[in-house]
PDB file of C-alpha atoms in Angstrom:
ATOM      1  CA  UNK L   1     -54.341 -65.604  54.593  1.00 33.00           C
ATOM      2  CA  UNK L   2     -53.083 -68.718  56.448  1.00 39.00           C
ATOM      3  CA  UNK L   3     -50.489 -70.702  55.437  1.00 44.00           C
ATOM      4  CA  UNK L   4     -51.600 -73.814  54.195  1.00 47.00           C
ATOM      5  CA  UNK L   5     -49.983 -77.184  54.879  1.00 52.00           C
ATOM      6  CA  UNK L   6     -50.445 -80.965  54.776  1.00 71.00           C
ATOM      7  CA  UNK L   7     -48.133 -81.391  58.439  1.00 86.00           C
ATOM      8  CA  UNK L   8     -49.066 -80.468  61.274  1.00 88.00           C
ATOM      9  CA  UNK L   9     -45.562 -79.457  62.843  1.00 93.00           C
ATOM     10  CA  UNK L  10     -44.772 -77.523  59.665  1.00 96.00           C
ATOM     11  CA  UNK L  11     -42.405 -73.942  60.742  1.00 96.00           C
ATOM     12  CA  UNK L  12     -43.197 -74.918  64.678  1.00 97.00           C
ATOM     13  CA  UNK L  13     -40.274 -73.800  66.541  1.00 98.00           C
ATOM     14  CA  UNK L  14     -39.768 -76.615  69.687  1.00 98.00           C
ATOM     15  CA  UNK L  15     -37.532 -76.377  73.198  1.00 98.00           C
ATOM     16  CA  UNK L  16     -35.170 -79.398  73.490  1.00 98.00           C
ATOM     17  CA  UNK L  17     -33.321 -80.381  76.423  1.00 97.00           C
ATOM     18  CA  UNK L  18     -29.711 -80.903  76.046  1.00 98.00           C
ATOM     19  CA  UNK L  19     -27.513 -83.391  78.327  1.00 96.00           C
ATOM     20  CA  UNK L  20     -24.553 -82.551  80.452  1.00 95.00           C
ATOM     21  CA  UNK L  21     -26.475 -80.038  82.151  1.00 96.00           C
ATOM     22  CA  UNK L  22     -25.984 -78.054  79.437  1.00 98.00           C
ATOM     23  CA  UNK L  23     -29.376 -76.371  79.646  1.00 98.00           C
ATOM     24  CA  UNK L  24     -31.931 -76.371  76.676  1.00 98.00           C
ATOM     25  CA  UNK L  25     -31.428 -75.884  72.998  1.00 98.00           C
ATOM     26  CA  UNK L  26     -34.197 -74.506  70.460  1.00 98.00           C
ATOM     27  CA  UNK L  27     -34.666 -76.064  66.759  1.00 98.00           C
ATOM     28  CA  UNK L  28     -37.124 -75.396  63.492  1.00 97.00           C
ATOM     29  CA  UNK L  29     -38.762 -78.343  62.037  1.00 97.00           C
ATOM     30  CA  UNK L  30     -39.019 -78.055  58.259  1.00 96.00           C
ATOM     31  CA  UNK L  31     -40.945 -80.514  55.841  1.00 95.00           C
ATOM     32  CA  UNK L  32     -39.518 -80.208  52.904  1.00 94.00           C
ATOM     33  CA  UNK L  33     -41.618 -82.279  50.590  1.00 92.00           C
ATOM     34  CA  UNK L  34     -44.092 -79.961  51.278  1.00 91.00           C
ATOM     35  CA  UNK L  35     -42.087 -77.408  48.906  1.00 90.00           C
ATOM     36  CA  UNK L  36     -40.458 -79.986  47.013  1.00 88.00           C
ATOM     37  CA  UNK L  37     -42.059 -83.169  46.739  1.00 88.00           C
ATOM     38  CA  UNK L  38     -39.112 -85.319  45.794  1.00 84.00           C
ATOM     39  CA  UNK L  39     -37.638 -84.648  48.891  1.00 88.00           C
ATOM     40  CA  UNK L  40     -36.609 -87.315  51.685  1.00 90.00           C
ATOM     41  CA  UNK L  41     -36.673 -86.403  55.338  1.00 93.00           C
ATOM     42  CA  UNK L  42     -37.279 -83.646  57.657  1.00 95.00           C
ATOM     43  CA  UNK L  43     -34.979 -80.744  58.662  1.00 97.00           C
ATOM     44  CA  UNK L  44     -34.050 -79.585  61.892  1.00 98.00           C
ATOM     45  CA  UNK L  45     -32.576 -76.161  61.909  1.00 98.00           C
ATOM     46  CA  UNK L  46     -30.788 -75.686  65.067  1.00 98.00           C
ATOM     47  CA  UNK L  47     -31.157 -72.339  66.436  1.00 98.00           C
ATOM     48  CA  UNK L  48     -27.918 -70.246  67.906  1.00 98.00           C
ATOM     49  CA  UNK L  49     -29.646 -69.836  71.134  1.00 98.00           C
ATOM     50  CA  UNK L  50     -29.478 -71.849  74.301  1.00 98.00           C
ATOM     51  CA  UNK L  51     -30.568 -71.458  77.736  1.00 98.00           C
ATOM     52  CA  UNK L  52     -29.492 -72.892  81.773  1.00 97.00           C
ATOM     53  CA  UNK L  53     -33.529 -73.165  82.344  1.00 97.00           C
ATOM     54  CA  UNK L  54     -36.410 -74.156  81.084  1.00 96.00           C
ATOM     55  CA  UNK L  55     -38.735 -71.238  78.862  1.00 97.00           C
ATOM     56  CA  UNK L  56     -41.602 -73.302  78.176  1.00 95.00           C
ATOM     57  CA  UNK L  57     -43.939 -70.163  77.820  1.00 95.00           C
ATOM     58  CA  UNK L  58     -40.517 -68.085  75.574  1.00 97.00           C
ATOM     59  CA  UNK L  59     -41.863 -66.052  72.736  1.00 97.00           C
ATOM     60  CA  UNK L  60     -41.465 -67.498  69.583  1.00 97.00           C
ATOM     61  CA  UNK L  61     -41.577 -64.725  67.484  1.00 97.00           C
ATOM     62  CA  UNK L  62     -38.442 -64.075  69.449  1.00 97.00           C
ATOM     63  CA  UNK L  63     -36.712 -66.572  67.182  1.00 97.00           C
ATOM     64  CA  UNK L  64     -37.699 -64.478  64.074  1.00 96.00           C
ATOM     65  CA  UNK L  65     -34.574 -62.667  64.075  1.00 93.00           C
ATOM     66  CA  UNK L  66     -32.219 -65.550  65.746  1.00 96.00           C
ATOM     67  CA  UNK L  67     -29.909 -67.376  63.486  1.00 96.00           C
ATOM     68  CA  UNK L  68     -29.028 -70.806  63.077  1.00 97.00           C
ATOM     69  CA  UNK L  69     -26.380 -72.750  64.274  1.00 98.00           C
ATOM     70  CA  UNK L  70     -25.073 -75.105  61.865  1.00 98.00           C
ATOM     71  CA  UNK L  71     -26.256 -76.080  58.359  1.00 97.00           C
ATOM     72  CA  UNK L  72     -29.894 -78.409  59.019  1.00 97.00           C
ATOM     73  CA  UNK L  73     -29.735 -81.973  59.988  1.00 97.00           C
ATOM     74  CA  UNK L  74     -31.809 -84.255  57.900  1.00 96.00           C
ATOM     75  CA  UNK L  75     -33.859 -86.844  60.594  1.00 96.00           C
ATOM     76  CA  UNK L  76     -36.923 -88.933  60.927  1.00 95.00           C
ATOM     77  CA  UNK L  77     -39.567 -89.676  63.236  1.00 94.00           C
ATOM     78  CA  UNK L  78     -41.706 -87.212  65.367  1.00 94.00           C
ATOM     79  CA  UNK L  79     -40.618 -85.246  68.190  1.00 95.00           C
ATOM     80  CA  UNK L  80     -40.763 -86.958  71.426  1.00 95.00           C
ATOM     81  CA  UNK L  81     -43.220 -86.266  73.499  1.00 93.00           C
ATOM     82  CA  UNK L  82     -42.607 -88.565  77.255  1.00 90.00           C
ATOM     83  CA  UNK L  83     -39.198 -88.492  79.080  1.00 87.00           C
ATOM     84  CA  UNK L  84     -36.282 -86.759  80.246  1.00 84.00           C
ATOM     85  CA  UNK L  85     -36.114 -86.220  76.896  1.00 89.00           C
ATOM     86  CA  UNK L  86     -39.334 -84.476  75.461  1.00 94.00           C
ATOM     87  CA  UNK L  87     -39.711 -81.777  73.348  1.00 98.00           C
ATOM     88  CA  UNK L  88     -41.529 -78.723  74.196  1.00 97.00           C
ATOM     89  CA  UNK L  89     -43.882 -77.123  71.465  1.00 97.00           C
ATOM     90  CA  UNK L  90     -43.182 -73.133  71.689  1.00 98.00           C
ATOM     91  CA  UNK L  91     -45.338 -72.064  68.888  1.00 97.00           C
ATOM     92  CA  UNK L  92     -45.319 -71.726  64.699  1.00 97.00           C
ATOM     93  CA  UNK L  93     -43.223 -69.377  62.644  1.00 97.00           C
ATOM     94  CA  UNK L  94     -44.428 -69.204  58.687  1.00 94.00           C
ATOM     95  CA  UNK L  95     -41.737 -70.596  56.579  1.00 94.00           C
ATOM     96  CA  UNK L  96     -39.680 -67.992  54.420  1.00 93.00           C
ATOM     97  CA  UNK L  97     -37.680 -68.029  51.133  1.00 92.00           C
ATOM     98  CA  UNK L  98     -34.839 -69.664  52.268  1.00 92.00           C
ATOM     99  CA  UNK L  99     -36.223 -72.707  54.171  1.00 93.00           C
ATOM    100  CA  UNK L 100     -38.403 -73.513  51.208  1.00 92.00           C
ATOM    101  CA  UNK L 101     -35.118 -74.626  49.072  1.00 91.00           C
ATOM    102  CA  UNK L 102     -33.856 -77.843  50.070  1.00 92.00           C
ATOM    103  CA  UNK L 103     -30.412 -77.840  51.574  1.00 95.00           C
ATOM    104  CA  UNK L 104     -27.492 -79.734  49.595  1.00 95.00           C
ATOM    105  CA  UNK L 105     -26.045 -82.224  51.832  1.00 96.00           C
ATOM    106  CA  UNK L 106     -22.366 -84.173  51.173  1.00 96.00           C
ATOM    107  CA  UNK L 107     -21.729 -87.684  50.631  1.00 95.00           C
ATOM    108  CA  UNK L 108     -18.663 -88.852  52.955  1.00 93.00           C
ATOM    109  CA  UNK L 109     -17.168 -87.636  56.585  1.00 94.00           C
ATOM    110  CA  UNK L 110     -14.340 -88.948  58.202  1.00 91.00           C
ATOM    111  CA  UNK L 111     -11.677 -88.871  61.016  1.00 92.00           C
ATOM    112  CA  UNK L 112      -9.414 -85.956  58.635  1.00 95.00           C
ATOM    113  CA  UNK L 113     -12.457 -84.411  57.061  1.00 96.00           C
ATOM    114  CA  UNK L 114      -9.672 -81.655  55.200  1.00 96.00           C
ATOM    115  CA  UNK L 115      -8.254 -84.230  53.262  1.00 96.00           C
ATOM    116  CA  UNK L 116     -11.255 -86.028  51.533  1.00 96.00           C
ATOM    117  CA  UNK L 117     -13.509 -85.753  48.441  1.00 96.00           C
ATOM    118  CA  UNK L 118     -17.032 -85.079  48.408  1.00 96.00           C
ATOM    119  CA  UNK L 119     -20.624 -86.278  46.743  1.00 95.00           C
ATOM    120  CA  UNK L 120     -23.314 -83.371  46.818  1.00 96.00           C
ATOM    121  CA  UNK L 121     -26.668 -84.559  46.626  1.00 94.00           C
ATOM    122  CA  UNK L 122     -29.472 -82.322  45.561  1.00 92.00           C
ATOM    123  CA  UNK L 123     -32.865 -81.703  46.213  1.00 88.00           C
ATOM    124  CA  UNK L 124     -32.639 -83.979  48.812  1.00 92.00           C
ATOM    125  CA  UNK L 125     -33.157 -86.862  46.657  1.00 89.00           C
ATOM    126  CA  UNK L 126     -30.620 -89.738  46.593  1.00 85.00           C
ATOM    127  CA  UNK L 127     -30.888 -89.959  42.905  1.00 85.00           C
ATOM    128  CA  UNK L 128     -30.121 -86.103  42.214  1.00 84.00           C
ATOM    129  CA  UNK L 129     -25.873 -87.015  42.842  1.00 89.00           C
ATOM    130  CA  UNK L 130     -24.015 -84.156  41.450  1.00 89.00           C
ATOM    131  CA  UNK L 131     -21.526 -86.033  38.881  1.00 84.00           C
ATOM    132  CA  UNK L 132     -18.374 -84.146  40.549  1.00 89.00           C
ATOM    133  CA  UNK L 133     -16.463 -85.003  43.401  1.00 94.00           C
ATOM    134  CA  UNK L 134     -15.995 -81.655  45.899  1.00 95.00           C
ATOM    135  CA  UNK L 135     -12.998 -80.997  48.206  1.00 95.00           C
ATOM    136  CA  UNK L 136     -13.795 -79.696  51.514  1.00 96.00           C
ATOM    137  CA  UNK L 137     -13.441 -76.160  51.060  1.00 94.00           C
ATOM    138  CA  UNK L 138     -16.397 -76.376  48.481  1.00 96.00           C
ATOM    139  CA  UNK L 139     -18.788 -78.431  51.315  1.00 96.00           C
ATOM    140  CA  UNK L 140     -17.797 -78.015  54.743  1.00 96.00           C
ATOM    141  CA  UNK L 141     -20.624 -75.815  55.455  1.00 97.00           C
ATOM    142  CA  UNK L 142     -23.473 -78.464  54.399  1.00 97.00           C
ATOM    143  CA  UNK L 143     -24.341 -81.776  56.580  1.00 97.00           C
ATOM    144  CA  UNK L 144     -23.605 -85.105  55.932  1.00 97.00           C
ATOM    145  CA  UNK L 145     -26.465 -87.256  54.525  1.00 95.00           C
ATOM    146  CA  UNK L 146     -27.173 -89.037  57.314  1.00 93.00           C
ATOM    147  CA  UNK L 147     -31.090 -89.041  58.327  1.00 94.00           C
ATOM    148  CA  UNK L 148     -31.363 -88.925  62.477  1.00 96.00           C
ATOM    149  CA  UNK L 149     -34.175 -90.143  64.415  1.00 96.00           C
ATOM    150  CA  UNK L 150     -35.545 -87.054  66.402  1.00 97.00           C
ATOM    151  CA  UNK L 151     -35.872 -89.559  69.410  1.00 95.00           C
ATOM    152  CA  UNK L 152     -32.040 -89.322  69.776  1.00 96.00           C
ATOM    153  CA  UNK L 153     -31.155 -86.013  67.627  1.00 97.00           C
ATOM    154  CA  UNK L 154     -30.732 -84.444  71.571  1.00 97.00           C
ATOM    155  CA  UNK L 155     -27.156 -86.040  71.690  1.00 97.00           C
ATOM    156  CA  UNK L 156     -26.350 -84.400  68.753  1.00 98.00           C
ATOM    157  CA  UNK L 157     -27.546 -81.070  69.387  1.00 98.00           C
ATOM    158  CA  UNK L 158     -25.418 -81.197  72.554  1.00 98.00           C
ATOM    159  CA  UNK L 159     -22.085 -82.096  70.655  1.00 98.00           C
ATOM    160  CA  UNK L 160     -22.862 -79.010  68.410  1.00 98.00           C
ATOM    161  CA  UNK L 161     -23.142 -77.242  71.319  1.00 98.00           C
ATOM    162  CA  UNK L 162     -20.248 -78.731  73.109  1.00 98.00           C
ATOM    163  CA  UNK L 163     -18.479 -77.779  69.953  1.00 97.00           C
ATOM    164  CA  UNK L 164     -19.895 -74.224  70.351  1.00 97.00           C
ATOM    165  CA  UNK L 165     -18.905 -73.481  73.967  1.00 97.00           C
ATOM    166  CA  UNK L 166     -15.443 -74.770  73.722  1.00 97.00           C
ATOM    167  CA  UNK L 167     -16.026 -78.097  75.408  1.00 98.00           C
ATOM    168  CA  UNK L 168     -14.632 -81.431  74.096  1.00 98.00           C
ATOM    169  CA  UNK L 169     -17.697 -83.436  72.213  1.00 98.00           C
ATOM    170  CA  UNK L 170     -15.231 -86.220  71.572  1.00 97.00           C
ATOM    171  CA  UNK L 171     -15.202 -86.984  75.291  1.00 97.00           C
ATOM    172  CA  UNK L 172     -18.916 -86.909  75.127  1.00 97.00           C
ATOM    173  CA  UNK L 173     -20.993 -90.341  76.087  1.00 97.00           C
ATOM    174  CA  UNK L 174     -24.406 -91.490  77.094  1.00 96.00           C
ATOM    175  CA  UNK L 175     -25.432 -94.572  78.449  1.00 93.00           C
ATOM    176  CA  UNK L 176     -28.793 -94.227  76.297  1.00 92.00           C
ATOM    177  CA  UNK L 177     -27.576 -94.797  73.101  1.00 95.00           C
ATOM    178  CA  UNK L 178     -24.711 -96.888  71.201  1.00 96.00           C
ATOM    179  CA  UNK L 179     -21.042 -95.914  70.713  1.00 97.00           C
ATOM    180  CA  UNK L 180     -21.208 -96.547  66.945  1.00 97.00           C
ATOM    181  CA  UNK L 181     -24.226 -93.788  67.155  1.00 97.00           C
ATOM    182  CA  UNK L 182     -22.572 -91.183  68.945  1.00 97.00           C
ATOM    183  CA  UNK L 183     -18.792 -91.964  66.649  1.00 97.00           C
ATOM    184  CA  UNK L 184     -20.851 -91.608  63.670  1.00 97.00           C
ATOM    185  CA  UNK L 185     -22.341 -88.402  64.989  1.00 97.00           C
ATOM    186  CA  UNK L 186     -18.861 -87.306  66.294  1.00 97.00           C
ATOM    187  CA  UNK L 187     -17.400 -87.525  63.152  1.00 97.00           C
ATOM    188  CA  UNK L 188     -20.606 -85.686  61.134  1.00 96.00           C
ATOM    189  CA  UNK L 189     -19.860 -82.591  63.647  1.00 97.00           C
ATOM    190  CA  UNK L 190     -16.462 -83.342  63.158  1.00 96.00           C
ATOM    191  CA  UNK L 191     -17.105 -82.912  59.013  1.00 96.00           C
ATOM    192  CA  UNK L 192     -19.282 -79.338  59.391  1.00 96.00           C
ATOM    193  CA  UNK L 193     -18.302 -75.549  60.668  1.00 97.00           C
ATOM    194  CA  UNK L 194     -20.602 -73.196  62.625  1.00 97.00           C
ATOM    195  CA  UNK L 195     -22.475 -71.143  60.300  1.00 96.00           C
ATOM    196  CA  UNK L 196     -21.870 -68.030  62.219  1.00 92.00           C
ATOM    197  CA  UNK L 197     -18.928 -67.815  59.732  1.00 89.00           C
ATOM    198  CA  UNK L 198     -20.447 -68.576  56.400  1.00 94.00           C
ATOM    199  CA  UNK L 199     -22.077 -65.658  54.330  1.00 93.00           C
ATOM    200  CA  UNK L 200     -25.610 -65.915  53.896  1.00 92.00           C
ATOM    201  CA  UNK L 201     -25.340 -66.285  49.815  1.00 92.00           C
ATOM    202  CA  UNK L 202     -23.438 -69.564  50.509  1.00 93.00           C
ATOM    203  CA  UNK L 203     -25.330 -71.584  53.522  1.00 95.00           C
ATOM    204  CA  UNK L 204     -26.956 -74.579  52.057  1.00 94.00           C
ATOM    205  CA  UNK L 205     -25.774 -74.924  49.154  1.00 94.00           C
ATOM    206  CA  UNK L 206     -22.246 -76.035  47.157  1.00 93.00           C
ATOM    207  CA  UNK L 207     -19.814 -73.313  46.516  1.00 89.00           C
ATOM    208  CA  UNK L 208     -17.538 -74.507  43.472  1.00 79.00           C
ATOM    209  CA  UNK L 209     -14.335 -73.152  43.610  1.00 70.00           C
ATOM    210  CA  UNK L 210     -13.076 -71.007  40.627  1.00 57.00           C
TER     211      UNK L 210
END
């Protein structure tokens, strides 16, 4: 039986060109609501996959046994579609388990993100504030709440990869958008860790320490 769903781009699985001449990066959009509908945003999971060319005709069942990158990005908007910067639709994946639960996302990043206390919100709903403040160690694998307009979400998925590859983000700028938008992004990928070293059982949500 199909899947059913009320948006369109539910589970499709997109190519996304980077800058730098870094190539192309791949991404998952999620709608949440759709699972839980209290939720506020969309997601963009950020696949751990990138590529020098262009694979506009690339498999996407391919990404079925990919991982992700970093914890999801909350954002906005639709995927743009004109531009150096468009997005290219590779196909639709059907949505499992885990991308059905809304992420937990932290309130707060900063320039010495080891040093600072946390907000968790919940259900990705600014209303569901856990009533504890977190230390780093408990959050630094979720995102900051900070909803993204997919129109400029590209800059940011080349600072994650930047961080990735062992290039300097900080140094990273672009005449196409503010420098208050790419600090503030800076300092979110500044305030996260590459999931490719956090267990499974603990990705996307709080882990309270003992």
């Amino acid at each position: 039986m199909a899947q059913e769903t009320t948006n369109p781009l539910q589970g499709t699985v997109w190519q996304v060109p980077l800058m730098n001449d870094l190539g192309y990066g791949y991404v998952r959009y999620i709608y949440p609501t759709e699972f839980n509908p209290i939720a506020w945003g969309i997601l963009i999971y950020i696949y751990d996959y990138r590529s020098d060319v262009s694979q506009p005709k690339l498999e996407v069942s391919s990404f079925l046994e990919k991982d992700y990158l970093v914890a999801p990005i909350v954002t906005f908007g639709r995927p743009p579609q004109r531009g150096v910067n468009r997005w290219i639709k590779l196909g639709t994946l059907p949505i499992n388990s885990f991308e059905r639960i809304p992420p937990d996302f932290k309130l707060g990043y900063g320039e010495y993100p080891e040093t600072m206390s946390y907000g968790v919100i919940k259900d990705m709903y600014p209303n569901e504030v856990v009533d504890k403040a977190f230390d780093w160690q408990e959050v630094k694998h979720l995102s900051v709440w900070n909803h993204v307009n997919l129109k400029v979400i590209c800059h940011r998925i080349t600072m994650e990869w930047m961080r990735k590859i062992g290039l300097n983000y900080f140094s990273y700028t672009n005449e196409g958008v503010t420098v208050s938008f790419l600090h503030e992004q800076k300092q979110q990928v500044k305030s996260t860790v590459l999931w490719s070293g956090v267990p499974l059982s603990n990705r996307g949500k709080v882990v309270v320490s003992q």
